[in-house]
XYZ file of C-alpha atoms in Angstrom:
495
model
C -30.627 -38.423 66.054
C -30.968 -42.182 66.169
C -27.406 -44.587 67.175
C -25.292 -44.554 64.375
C -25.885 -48.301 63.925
C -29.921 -48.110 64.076
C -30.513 -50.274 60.425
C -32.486 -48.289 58.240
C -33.991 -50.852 55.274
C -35.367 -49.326 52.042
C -37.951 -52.284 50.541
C -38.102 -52.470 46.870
C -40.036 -54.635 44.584
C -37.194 -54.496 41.883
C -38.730 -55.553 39.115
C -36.804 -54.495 36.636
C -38.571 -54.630 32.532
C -36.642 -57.214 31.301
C -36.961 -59.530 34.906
C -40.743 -59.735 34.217
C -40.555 -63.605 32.605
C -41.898 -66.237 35.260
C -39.266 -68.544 34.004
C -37.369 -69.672 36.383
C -37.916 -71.746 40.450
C -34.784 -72.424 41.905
C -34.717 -76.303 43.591
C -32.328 -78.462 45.151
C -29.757 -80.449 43.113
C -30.806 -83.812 42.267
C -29.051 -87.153 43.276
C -25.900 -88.009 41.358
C -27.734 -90.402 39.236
C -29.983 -88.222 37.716
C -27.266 -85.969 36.795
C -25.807 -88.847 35.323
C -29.244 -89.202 33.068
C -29.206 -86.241 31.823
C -25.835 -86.478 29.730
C -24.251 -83.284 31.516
C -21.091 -83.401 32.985
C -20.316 -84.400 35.958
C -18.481 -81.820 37.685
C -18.421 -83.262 41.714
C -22.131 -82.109 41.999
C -21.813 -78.728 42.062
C -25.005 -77.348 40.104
C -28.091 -75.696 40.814
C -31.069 -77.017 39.055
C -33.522 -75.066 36.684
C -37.129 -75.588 36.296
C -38.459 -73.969 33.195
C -42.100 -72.724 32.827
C -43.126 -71.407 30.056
C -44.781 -67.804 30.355
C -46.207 -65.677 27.797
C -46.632 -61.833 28.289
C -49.373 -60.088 27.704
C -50.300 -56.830 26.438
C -51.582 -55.521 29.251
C -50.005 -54.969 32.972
C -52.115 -55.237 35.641
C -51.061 -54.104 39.195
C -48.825 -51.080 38.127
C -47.394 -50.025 41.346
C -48.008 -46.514 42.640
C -44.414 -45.321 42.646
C -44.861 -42.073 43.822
C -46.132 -42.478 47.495
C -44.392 -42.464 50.451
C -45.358 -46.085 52.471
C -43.282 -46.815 55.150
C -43.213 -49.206 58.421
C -40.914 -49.818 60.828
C -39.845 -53.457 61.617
C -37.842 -53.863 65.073
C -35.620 -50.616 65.120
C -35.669 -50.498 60.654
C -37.521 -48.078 58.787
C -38.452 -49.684 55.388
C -39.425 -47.967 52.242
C -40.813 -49.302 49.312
C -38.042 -49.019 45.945
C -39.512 -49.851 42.700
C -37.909 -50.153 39.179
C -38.860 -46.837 37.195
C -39.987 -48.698 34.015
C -43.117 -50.702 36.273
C -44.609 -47.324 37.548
C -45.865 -45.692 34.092
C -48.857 -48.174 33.135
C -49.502 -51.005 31.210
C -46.578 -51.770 28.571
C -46.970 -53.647 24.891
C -43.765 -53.373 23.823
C -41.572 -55.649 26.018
C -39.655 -57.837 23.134
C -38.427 -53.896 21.975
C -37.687 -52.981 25.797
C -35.643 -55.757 26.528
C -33.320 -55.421 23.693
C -33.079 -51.682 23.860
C -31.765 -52.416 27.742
C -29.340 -54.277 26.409
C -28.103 -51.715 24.225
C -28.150 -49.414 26.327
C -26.157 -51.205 29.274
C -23.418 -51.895 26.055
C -23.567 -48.351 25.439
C -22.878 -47.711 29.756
C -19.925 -50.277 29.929
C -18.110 -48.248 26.535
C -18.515 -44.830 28.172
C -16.965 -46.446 31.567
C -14.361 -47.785 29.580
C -13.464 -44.662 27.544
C -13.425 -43.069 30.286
C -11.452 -45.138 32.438
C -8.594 -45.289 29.800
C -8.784 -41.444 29.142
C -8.109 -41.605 33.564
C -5.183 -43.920 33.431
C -3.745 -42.157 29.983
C -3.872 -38.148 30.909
C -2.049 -36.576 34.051
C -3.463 -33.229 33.960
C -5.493 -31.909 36.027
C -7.806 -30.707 33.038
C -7.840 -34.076 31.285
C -8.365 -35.864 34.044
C -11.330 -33.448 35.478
C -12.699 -34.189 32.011
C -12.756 -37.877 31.893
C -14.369 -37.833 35.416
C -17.700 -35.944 34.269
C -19.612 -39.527 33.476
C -17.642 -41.495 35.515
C -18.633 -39.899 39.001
C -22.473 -39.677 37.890
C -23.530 -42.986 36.777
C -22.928 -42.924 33.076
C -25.934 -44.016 32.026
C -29.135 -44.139 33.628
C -31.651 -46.070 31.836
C -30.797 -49.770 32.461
C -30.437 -50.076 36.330
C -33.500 -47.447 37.378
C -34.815 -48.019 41.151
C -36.333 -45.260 42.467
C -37.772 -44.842 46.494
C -39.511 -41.748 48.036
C -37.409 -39.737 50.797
C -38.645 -36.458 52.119
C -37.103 -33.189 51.077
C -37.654 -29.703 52.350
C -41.256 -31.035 53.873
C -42.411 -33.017 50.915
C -42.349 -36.225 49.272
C -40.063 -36.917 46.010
C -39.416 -39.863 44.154
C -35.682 -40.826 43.544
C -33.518 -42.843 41.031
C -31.266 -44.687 43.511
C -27.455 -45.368 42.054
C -24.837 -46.575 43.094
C -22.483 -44.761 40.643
C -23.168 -41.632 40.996
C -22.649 -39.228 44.011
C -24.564 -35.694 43.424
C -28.435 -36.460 44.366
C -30.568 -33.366 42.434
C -33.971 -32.884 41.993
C -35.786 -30.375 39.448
C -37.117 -27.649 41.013
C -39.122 -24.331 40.180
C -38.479 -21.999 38.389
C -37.030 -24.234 35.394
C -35.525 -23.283 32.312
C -35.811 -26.447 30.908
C -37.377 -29.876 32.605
C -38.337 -33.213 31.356
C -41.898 -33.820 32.424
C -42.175 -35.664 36.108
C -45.338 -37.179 37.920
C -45.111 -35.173 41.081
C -44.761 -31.550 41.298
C -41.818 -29.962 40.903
C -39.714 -28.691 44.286
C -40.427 -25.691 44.677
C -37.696 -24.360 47.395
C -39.693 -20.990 48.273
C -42.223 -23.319 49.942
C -38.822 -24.738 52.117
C -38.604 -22.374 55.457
C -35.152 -24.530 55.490
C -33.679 -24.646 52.117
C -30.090 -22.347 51.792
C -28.742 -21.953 48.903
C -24.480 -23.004 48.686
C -21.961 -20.286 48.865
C -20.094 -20.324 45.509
C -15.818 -20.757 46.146
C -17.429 -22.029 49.355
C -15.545 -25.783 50.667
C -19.037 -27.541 49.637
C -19.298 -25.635 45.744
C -15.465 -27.059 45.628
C -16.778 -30.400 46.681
C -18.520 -31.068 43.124
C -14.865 -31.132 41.412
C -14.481 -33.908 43.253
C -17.850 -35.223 42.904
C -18.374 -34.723 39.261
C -15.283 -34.200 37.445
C -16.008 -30.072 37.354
C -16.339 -27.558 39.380
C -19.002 -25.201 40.928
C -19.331 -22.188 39.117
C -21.024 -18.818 40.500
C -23.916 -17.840 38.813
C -24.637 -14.754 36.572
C -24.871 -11.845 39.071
C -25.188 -14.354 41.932
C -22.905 -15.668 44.702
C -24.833 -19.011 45.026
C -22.683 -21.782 43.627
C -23.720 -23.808 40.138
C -23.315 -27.332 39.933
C -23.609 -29.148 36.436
C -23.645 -32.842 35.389
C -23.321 -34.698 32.000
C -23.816 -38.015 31.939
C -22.448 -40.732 29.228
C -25.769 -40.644 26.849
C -26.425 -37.031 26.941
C -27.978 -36.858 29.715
C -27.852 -33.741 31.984
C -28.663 -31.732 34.981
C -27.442 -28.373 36.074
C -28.617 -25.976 38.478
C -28.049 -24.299 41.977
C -26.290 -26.139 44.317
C -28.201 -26.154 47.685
C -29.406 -27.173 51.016
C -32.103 -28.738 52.793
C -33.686 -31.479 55.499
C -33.726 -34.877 54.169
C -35.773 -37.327 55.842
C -35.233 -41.340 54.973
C -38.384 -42.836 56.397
C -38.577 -41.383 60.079
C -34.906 -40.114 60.211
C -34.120 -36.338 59.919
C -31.090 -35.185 57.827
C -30.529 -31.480 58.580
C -28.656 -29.569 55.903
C -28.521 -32.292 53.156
C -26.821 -30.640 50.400
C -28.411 -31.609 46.685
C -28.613 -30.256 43.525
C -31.630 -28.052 42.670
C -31.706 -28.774 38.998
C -33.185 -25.575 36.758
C -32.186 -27.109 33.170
C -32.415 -31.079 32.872
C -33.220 -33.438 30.105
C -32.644 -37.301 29.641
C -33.645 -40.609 30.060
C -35.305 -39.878 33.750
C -38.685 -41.043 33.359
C -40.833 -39.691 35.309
C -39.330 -39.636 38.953
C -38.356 -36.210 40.636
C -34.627 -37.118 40.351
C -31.738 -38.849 41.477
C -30.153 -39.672 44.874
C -26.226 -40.837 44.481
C -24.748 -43.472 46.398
C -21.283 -43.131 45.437
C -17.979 -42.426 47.429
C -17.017 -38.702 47.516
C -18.074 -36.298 50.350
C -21.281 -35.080 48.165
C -22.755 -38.488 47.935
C -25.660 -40.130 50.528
C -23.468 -42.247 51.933
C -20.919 -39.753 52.416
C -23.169 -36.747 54.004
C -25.124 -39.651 56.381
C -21.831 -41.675 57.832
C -22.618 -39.935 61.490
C -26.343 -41.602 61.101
C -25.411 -45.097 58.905
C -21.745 -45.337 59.734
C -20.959 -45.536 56.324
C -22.727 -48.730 55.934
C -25.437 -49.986 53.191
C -25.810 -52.960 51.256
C -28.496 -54.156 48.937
C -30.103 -57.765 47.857
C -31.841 -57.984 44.557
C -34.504 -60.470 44.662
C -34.487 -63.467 42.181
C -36.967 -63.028 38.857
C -39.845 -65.039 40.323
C -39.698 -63.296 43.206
C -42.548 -60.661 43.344
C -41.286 -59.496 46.866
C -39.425 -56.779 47.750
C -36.014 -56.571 48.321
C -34.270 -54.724 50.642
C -31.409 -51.558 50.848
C -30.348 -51.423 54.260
C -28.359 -48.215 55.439
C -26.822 -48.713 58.802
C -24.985 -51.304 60.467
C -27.130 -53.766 61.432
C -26.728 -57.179 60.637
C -29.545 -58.395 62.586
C -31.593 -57.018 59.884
C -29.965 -59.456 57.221
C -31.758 -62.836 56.101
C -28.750 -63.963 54.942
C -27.951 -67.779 54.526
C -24.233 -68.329 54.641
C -21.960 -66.106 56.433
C -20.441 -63.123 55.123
C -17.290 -63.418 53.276
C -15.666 -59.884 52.977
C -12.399 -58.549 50.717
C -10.656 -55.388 50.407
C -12.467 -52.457 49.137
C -10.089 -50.502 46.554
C -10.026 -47.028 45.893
C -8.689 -44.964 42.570
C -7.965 -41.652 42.912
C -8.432 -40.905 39.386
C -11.635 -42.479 39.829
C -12.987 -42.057 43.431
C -16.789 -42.748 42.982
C -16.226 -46.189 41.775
C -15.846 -49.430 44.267
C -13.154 -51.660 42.780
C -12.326 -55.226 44.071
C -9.460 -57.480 43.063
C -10.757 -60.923 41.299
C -8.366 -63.776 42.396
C -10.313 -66.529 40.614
C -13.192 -67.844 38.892
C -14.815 -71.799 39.265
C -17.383 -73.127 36.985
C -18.903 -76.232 38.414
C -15.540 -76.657 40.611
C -13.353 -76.036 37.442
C -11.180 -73.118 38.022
C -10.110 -71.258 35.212
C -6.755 -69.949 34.806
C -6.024 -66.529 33.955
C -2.574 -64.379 34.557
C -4.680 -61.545 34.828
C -6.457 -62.669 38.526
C -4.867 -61.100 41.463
C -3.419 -58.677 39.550
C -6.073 -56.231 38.180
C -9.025 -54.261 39.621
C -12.554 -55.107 39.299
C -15.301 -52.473 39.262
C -18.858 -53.544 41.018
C -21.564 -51.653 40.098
C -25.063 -51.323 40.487
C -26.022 -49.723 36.930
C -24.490 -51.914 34.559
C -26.681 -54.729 33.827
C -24.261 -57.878 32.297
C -21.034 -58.647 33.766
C -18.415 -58.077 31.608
C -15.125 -59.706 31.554
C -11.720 -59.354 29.635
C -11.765 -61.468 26.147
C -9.366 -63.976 27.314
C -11.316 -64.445 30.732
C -14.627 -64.475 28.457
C -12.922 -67.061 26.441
C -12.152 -69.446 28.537
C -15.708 -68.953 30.574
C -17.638 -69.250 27.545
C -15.651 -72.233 26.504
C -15.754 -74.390 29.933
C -19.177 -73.079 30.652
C -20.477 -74.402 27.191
C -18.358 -77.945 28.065
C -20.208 -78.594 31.589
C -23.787 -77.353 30.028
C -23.666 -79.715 27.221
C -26.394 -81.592 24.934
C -28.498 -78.537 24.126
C -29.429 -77.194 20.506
C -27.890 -73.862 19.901
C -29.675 -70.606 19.380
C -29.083 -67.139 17.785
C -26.827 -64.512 19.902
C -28.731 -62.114 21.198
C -27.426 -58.484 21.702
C -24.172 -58.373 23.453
C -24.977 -62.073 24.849
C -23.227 -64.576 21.942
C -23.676 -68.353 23.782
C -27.337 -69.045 23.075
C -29.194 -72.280 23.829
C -33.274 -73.530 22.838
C -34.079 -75.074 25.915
C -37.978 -75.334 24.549
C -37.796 -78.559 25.006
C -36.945 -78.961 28.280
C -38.601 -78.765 31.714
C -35.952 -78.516 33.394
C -31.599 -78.274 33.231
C -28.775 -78.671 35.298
C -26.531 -75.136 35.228
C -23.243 -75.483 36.572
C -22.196 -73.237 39.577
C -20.414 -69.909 39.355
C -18.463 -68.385 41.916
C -16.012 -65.563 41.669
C -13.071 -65.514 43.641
C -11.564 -62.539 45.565
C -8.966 -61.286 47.774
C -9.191 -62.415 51.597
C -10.902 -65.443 50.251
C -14.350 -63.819 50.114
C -16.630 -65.470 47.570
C -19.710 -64.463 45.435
C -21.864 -67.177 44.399
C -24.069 -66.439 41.592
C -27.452 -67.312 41.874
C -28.953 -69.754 39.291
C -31.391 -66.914 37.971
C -28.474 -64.835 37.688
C -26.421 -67.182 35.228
C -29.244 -67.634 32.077
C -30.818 -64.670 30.460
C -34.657 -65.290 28.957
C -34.356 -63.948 25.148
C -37.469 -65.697 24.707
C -40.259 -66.800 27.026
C -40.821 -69.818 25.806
C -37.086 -70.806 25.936
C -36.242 -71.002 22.115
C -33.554 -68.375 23.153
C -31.648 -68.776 26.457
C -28.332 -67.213 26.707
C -25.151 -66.930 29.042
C -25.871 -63.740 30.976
C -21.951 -62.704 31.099
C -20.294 -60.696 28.052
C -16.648 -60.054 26.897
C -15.043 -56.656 26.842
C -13.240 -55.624 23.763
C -9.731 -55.727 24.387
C -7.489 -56.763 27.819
C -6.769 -54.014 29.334
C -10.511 -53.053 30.130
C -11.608 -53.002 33.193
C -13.869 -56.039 34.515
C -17.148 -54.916 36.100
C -19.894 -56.937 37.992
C -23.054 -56.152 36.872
C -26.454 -56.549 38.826
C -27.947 -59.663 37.135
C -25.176 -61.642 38.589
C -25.639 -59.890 41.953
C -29.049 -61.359 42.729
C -30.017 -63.519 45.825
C -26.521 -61.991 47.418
C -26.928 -59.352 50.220
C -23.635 -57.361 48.986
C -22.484 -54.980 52.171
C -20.264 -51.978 51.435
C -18.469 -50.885 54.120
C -16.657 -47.073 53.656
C -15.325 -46.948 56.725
C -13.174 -50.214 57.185
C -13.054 -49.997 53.298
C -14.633 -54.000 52.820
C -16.992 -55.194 50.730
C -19.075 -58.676 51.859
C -21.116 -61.093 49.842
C -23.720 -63.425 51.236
C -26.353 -65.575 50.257
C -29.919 -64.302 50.952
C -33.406 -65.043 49.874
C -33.920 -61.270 48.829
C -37.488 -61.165 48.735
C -37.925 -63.291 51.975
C -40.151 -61.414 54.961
């Protein structure tokens, strides 16, 4: 077994369906004077500049990337795997314009079940209730917007994994199945396994998954072995025997991994083998690995343009980090009624060194996570975004809202604009800057349709979440141990 603090870096081209527009280059901020020119605001300088090519899709995708094979180097003491976005690894697509929209929905259709669910938490005290309203909050919700998936080893063979943060119980289907949506590699077949055990129902580890999942492990019919079962926010489901077996993350050797072998599944999976959770209770990866990674990962999503990889990094190793600026950290905060979830506390927002004022900041949590797409933020918060947002990027005809995104510009015209910077404040002063590509989303490829990538939530007492299009170009660092979370500025697809 390898020093706890051996990095361990998971490459992934994430190239997610609706980041496939070659719209935007990222340069440095012009002299004052040509700010001046261009009738924007002058906000002290603080921008990030724009360039705008036009880019027109095609019908046909060349260079689909072979998802399902297990390449691997090592780089000083790192083991890097390849992680791809499930919806590049199926062939050539024609029906983008449809795709893009129906992510959209589907990430509005995430945040309401996280909400729903959240206020069904806070609301009920019992036990039962609160078991209940747990069931899609500890798994992820909904799948289908935020899909990365990376190869591991399992019980001596290769399988292709969703990778999310939100969820904690990593499953795969397996033989014989009941039911199984249909998957590009063989299914796991654990009578091949000479290691695979089967869990103990009433056993500490079946009792885990109330914890995990919001219900317990059940004992099967005429069986001992312990039943795990998870329904996620769309429908979605897996259920099956509850097991053990080695897991090996590029070179390194997990003995007694304990997954979900899933005999009746169904949902919006694709075609990978399953999924592998990254949450925060004992059944997650990062949980059952903390002796190996120290309870230490972090991720950087590269920029739109950016046809390299990015990296997931488990282990403490900063070394391994191309970071830019140094690492800002704030307090990691924990629900109990909600213990998969990472929560922050927002002290502050600044749009082109304007801060906005808000009694809420300071005084409510923030959920980060990995599978919603659009940050969302209370309507009053929204409000005053949208309106000092719109003030600073000035002088532009409006567009159509588009899907949950309602401040729309036609930039056609233009080769190039000024966006005003974003950072969001938190506790301990730590700071996330939002990368330019993370600030304008690309209704349109030629520009007709360019809209503020942040959303409002329907009413105040919501919970504010961080979602990954705003997390780009940042090497984010989740640390379980000292219970911190870091931001840093990174070229993600650098190396």
């Amino acid at each position: 077994m390898p020093p706890s603090n051996s990095p361990k870096i998971l490459s992934m081209s994430l190239l997610l369906p609706f980041f496939l527009f070659s719209l935007l280059i990222l340069h440095a901020p012009p002299p004052a004077a040509a700010v001046a020119a261009t009738g924007v605001h002058g906000y002290g300088g603080d921008k990030q500049v724009l360039t705008l090519n036009k880019f027109k899709w095609t019908h046909q995708q060349t260079n689909t990337p072979n998802c399902f094979s297990q390449r691997s180097r090592t780089e000083k003491s790192a083991t890097i795997l390849e992680l791809h976005h499930r919806d590049n690894c199926f062939g050539p697509r024609s029906d983008w314009n449809q795709r893009f929209l129906k992510h959209l929905l589907s990430d509005q259709i995430r945040v309401r079940s996280i909400q729903s669910r959240i206020k069904t938490a806070l609301s009920k005290g019992s036990d039962q209730e609160l078991s209940q309203a747990q069931i899609p909050l500890a798994s992820g919700v909904k799948l289908q917007t935020l899909n990365y998936v990376a190869t591991v080893g399992l019980g001596g063979r290769n399988v292709t994994l969703i990778v999310d943060t939100g969820s904690d119980v990593t499953w795969v289907q397996c033989q014989p199945c009941g039911s199984c949506y249909n998957q590009q590699e063989p299914l796991f077949n654990p009578a091949q396994s000479p290691t695979y055990k089967s869990i103990v129902c009433k056993s500490k580890t079946c009792q885990d998954l109330d914890y995990a999942t919001g219900k317990p492990g059940s004992c099967g019919v005429n069986s001992t072995n312990c039943n795990y079962s998870v329904v996620y926010g769309d429908g979605s489901y897996t259920q099956g025997d509850l097991a053990s077996d080695n897991l090996v993350v590029g070179t390194v050797p997990i003995k007694g991994f304990v997954f979900g072998c899933g005999r009746e599944n169904a949902g919006l999976f694709g075609g990978v083998s399953g999924l592998m959770g990254f949450g925060r209770t004992p059944l997650s990866m990062v949980s059952q690995t903390t002796d190996v990674f120290d309870g230490i990962f972090s991720y950087c999503l590269p920029s739109v343009t950016d046809l390299g990889p990015g990296s997931l990094i488990l282990g403490n190793e900063t070394s391994a980090y191309k970071i830019s600026s140094p690492i800002s950290y704030t307090n990691m905060l924990s629900n109990p009624m909600m213990p998969s979830f990472y929560f922050l506390n927002l002290t502050g927002i600044s749009i082109g060194g304007v801060s906005l004022q808000d009694p809420s900041f300071g005084k409510k949590e923030m959920l980060i996570d990995s599978g919603t797409v659009i940050t969302r933020l209370p309507p009053s918060v929204y409000n005053a975004f949208k309106s000092e947002f719109v003030n600073q990027f000035s002088g532009f005809p409006k567009a159509p809202a588009y899907s949950i995104l309602d401040t729309c510009f036609n930039l056609s015209s233009k080769k190039q604009v000024e966006i005003p910077t974003i950072n969001l404040h938190f506790a301990n002063d730590a700071k996330l800057t939002v990368d330019v590509s993370g600030i304008l989303y690309f209704a349109k490829a030629d520009a007709s349709q360019v809209c503020l990538a942040l959303a409002g939530l329907k009413d105040e007492e919501e919970i504010s979440i961080i979602g990954n299009y705003q997390q780009k170009n940042t090497r984010v660092v989740y640390n379980t141990k000292e219970l911190t979370l870091g931001f840093a500025k990174e070229t993600c697809s650098s190396g």
